[in-house]
PDB file of C-alpha atoms in Angstrom:
ATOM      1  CA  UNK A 633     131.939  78.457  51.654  1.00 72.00           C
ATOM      2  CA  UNK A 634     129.552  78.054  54.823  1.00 76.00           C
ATOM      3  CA  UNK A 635     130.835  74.624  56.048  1.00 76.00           C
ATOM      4  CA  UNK A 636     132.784  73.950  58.595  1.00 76.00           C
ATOM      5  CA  UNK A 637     136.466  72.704  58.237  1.00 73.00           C
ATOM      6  CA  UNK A 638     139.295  73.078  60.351  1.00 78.00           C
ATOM      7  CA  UNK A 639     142.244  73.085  58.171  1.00 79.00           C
ATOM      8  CA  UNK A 640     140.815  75.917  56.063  1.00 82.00           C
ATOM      9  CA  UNK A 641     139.759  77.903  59.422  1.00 77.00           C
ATOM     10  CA  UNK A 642     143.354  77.441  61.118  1.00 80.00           C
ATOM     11  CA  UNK A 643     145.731  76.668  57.539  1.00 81.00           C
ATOM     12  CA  UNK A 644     143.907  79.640  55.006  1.00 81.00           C
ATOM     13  CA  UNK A 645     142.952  81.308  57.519  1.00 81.00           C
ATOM     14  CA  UNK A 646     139.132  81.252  56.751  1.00 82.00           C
ATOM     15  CA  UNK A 647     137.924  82.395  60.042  1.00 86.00           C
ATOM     16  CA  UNK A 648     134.025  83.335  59.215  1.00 84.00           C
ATOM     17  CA  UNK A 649     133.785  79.466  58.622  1.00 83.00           C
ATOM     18  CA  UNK A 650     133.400  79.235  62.319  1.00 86.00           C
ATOM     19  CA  UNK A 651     130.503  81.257  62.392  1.00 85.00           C
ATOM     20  CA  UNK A 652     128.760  81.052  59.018  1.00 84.00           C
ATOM     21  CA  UNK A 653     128.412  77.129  59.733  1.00 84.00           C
ATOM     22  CA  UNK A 654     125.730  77.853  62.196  1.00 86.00           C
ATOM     23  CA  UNK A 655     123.694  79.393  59.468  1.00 84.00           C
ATOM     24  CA  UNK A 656     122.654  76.536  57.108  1.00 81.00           C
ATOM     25  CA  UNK A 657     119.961  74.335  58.127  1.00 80.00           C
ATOM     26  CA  UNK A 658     119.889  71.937  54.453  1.00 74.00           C
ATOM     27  CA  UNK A 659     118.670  72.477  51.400  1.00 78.00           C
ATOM     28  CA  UNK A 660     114.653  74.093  51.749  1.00 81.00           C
ATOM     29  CA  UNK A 661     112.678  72.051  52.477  1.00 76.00           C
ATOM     30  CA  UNK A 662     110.596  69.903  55.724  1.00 76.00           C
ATOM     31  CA  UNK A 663     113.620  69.871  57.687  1.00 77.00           C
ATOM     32  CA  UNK A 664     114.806  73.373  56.642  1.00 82.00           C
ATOM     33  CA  UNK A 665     111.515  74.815  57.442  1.00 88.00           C
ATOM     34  CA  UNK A 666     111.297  73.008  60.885  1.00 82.00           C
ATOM     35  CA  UNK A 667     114.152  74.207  61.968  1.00 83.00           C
ATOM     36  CA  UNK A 668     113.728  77.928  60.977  1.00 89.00           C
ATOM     37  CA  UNK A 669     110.397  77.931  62.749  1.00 89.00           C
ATOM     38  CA  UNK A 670     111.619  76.398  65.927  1.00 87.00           C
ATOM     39  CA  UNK A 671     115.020  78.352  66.281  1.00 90.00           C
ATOM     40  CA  UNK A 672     112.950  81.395  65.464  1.00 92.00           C
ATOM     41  CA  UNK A 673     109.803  80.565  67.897  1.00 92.00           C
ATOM     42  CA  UNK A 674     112.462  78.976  70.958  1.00 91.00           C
ATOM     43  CA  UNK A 675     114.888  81.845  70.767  1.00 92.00           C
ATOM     44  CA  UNK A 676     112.320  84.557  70.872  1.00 94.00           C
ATOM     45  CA  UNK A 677     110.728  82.594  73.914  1.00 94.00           C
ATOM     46  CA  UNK A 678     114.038  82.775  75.780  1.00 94.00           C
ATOM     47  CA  UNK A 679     114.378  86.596  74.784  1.00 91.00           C
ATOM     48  CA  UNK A 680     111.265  87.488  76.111  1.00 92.00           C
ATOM     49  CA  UNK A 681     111.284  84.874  79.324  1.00 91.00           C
ATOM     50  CA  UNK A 682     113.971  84.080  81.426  1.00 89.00           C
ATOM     51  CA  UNK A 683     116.269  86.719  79.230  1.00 92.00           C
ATOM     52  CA  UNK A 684     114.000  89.817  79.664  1.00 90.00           C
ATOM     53  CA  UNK A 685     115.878  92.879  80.306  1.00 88.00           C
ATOM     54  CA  UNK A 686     119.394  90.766  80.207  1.00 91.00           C
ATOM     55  CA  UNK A 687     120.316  91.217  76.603  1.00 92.00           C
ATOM     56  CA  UNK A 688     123.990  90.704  77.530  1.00 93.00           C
ATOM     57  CA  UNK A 689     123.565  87.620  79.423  1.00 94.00           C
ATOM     58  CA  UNK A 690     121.326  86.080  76.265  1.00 94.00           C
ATOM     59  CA  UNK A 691     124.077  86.902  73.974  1.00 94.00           C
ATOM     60  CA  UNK A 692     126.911  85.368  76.497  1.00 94.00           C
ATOM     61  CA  UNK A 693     124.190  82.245  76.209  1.00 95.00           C
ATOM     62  CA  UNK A 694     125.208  82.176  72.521  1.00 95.00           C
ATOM     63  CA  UNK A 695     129.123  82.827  72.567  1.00 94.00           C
ATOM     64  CA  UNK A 696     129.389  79.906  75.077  1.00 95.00           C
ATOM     65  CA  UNK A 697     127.391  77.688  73.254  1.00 95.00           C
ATOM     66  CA  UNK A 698     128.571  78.245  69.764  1.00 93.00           C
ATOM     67  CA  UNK A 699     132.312  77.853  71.519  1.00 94.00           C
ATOM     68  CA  UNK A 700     132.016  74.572  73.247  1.00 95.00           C
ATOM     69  CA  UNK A 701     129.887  73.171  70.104  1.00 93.00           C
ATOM     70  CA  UNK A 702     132.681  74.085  68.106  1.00 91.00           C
ATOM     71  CA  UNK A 703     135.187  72.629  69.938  1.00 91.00           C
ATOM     72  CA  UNK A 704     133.041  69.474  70.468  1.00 91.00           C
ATOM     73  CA  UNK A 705     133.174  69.462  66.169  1.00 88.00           C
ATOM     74  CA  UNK A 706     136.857  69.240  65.895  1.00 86.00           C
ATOM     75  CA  UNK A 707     136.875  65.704  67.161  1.00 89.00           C
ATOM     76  CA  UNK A 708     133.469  64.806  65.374  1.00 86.00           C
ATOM     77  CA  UNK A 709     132.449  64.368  61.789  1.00 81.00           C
ATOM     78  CA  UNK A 710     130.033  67.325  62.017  1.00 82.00           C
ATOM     79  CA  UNK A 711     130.005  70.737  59.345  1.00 81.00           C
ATOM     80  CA  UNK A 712     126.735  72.656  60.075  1.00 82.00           C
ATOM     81  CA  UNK A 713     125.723  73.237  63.733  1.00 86.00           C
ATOM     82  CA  UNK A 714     122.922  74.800  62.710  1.00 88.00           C
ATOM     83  CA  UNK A 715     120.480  72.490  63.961  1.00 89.00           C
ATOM     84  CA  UNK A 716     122.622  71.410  67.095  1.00 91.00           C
ATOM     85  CA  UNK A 717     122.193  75.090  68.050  1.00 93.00           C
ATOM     86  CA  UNK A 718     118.578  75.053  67.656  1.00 93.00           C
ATOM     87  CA  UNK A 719     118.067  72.069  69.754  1.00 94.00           C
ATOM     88  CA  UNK A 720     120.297  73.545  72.865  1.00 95.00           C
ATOM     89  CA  UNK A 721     117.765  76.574  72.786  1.00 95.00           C
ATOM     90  CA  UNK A 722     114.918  74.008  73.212  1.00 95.00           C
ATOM     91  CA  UNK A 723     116.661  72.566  75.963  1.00 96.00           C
ATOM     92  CA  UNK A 724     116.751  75.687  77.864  1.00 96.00           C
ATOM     93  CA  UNK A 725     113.972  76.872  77.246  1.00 95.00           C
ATOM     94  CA  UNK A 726     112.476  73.778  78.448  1.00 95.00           C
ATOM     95  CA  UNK A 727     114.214  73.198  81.342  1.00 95.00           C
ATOM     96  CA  UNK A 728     113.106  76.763  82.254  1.00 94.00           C
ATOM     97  CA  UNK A 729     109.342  75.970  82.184  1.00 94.00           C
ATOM     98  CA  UNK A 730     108.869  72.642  83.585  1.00 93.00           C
ATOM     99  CA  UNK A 731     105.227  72.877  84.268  1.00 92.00           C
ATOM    100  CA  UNK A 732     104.137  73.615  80.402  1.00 91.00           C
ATOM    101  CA  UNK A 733     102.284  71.365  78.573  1.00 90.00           C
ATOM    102  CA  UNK A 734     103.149  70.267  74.839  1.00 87.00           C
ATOM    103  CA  UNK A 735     101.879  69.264  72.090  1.00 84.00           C
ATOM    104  CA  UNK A 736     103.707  67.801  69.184  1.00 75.00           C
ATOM    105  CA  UNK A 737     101.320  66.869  66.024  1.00 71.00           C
ATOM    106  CA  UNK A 738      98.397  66.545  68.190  1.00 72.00           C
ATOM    107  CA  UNK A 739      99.796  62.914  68.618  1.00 77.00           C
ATOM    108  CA  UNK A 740     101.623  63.737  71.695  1.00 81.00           C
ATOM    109  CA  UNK A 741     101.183  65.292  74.823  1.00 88.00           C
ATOM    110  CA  UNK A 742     103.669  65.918  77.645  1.00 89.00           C
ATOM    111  CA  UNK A 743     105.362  68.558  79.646  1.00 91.00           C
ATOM    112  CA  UNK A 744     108.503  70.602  78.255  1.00 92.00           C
ATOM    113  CA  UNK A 745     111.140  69.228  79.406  1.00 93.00           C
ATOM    114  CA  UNK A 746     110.752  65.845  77.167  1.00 93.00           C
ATOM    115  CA  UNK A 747     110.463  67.851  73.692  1.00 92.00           C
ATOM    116  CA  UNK A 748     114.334  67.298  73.353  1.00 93.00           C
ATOM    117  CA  UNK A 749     113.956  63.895  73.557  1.00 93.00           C
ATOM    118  CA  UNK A 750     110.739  64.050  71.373  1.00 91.00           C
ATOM    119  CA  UNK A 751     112.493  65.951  68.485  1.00 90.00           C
ATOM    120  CA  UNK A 752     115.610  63.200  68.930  1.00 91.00           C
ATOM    121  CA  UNK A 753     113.098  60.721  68.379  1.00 89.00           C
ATOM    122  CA  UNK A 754     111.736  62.362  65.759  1.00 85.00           C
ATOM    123  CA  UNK A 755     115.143  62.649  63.789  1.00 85.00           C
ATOM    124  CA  UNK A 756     115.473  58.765  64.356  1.00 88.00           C
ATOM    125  CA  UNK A 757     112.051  58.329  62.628  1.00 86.00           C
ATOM    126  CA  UNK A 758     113.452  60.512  60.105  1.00 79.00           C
ATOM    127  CA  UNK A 759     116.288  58.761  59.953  1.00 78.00           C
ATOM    128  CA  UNK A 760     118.450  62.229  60.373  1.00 78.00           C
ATOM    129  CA  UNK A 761     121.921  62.263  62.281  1.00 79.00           C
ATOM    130  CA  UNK A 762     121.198  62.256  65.884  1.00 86.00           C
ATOM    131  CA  UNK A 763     125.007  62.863  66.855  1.00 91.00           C
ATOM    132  CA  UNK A 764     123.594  66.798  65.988  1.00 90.00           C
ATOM    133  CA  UNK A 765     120.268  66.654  68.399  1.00 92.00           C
ATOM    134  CA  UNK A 766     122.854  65.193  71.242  1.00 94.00           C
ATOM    135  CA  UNK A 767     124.922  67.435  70.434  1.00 94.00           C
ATOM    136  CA  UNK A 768     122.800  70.223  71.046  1.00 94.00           C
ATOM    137  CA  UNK A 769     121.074  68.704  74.377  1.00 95.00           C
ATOM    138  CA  UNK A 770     124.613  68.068  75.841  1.00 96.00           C
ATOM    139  CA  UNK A 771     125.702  71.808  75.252  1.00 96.00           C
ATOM    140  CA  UNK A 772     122.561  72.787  76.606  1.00 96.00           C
ATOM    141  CA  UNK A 773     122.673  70.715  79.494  1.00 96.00           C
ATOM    142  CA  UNK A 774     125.699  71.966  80.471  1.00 96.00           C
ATOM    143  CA  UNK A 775     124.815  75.341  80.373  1.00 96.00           C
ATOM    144  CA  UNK A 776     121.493  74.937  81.915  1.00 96.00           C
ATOM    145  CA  UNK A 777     124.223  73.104  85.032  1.00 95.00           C
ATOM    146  CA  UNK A 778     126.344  75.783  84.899  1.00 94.00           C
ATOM    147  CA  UNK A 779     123.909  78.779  85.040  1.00 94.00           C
ATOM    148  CA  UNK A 780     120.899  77.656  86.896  1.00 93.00           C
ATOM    149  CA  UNK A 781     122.084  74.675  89.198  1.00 93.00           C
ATOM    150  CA  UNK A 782     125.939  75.452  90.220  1.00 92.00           C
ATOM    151  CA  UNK A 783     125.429  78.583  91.860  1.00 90.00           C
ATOM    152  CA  UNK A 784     122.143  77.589  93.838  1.00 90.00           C
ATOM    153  CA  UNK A 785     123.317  74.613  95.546  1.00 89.00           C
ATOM    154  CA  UNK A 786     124.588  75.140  99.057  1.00 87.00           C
ATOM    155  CA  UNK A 787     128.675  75.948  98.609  1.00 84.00           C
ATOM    156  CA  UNK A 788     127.887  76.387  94.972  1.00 81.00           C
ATOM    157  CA  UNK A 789     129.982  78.771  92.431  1.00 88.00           C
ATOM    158  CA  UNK A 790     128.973  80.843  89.393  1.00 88.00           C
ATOM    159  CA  UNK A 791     131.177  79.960  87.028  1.00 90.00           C
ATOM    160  CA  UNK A 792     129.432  81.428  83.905  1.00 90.00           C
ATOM    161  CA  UNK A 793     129.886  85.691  84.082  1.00 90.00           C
ATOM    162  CA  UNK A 794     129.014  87.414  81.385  1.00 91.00           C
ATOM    163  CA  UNK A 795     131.681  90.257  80.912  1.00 90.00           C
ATOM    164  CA  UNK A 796     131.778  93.608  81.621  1.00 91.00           C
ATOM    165  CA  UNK A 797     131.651  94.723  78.360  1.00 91.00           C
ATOM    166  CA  UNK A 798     128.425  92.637  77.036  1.00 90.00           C
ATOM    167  CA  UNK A 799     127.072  94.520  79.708  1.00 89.00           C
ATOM    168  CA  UNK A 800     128.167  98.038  78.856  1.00 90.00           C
ATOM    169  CA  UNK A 801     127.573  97.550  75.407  1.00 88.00           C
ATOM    170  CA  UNK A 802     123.317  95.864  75.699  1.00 86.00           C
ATOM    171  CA  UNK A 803     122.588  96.333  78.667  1.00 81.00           C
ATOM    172  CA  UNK A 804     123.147 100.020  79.909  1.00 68.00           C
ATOM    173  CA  UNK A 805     120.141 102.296  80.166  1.00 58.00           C
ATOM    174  CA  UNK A 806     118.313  98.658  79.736  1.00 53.00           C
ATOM    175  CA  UNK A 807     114.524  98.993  82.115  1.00 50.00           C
ATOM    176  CA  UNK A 808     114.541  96.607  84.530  1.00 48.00           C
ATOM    177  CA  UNK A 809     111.973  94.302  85.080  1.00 45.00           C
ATOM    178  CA  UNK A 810     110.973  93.499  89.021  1.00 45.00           C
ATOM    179  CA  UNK A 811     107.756  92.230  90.345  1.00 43.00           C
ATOM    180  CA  UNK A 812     104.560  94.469  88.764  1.00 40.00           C
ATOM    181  CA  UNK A 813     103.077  96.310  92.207  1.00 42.00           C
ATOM    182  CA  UNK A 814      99.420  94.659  93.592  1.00 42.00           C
ATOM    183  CA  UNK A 815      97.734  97.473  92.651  1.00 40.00           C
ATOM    184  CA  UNK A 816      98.992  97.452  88.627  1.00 35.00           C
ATOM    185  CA  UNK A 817      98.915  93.677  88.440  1.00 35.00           C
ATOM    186  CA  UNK A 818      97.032  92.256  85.531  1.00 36.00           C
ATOM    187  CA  UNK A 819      93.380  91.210  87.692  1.00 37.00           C
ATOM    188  CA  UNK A 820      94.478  93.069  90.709  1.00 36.00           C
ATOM    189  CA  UNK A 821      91.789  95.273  90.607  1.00 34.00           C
ATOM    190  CA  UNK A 822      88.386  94.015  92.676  1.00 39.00           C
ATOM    191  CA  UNK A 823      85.697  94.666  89.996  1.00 35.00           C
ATOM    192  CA  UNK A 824      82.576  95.991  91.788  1.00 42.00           C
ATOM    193  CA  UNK A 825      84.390  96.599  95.022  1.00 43.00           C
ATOM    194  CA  UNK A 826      83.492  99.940  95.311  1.00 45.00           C
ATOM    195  CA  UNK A 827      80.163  99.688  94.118  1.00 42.00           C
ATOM    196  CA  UNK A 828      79.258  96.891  97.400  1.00 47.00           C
ATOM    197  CA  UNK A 829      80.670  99.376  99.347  1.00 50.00           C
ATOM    198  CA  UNK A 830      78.461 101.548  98.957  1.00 50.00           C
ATOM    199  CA  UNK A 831      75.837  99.379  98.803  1.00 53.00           C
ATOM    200  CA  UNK A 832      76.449  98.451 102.656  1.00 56.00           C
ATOM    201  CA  UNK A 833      76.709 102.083 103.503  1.00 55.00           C
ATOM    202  CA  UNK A 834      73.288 103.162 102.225  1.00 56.00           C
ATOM    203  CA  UNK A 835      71.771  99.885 103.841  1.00 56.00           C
ATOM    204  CA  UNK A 836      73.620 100.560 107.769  1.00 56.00           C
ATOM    205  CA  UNK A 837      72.234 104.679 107.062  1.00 56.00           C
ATOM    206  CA  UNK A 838      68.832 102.787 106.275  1.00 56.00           C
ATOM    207  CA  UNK A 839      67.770  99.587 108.224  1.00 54.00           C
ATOM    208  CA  UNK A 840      64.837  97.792 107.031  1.00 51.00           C
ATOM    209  CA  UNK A 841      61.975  97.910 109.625  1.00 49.00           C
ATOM    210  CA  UNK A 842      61.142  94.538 110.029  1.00 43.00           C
TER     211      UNK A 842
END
């Protein structure tokens, strides 16, 4: 009942088929439970980063990506996207913080954008379908294009928008986040400032005789 299949979507008419396929990740066990933690761990990541304060934008992330991979499965011989999905949030996410350092099993280190290509390699060790991990790191790559790189390059176009109504409906009343002011900055405050100050005072009202 979860799978997905396109004649019983289109012929019967079983339409949550196109989402409930997202939402089975195998049977329980290393694979389900390596999955769970990453889509849980990457996705909160991307909330909290990049998405802060954009709630409509982060779930315009998902409709686009959910679409395209389902059209993508139409002409493949794929029936959960489960894991695809999980692996497009990685690549985000990764592409978004280029300068972090990983490390996978303690056996590898390297910076963030490689742990796509890490966890592909890892599914070939596994000897998993990696049609599903390419999936996921095309569909993420073209988002990534299409959202980040388009619009700044000079003569550039945004061609992702997220609609009005996303926006009316997650993101009204929403705080916005700018830049935190110098003087309520995390370590903006010059510990012992004052009391130097002070210190220089008393020794310019009293010189020392030499």
């Amino acid at each position: 009942q979860l799978y997905f299949n396109q004649s019983l979507i289109w012929q019967r008419y079983q339409i949550w088929r196109l989402f409930t396929n997202f939402t089975f990740f195998g049977a329980i066990g290393f694979n389900f439970i390596f999955n769970m933690i990453f889509t849980y761990r990457y996705c909160r990541m991307l909330e909290e980063g990049s998405f802060r304060g954009r709630t409509a934008d982060f779930i315009m992330m998902f409709v686009f990506g959910g679409t395209l991979m389902t059209v993508i499965a139409c002409f493949v011989n794929l029936v959960f996207l489960g894991q695809a999905f999980t692996i497009m949030l990685v690549y985000i996410w990764a592409k978004r913080n280029p300068y972090i350092r990983m490390n996978f099993f303690v056996m590898l280190n390297f910076n963030a954008p490689y742990l796509p290509w890490v966890l592909f390699g890892f599914s070939l060790l596994l000897d998993n379908s990696v049609i599903v991990d390419l999936m996921g790191i095309a569909v993420g790559h073209i988002y990534f294009y299409l959202e980040d790189v388009l619009p700044n390059i000079e003569g550039g176009v945004k061609i992702l928008r997220t609609p009005r109504l996303l926006k009316l409906l997650f993101d009204e009343g929403e705080e916005e986040y700018g830049e935190v002011p110098d003087d309520t900055r995390p370590g903006g405050y010059n510990w012992g400032e004052d009391v130097r100050e002070e210190q220089q005072q008393r020794e310019e009202d009293h010189p020392h005789n030499e």
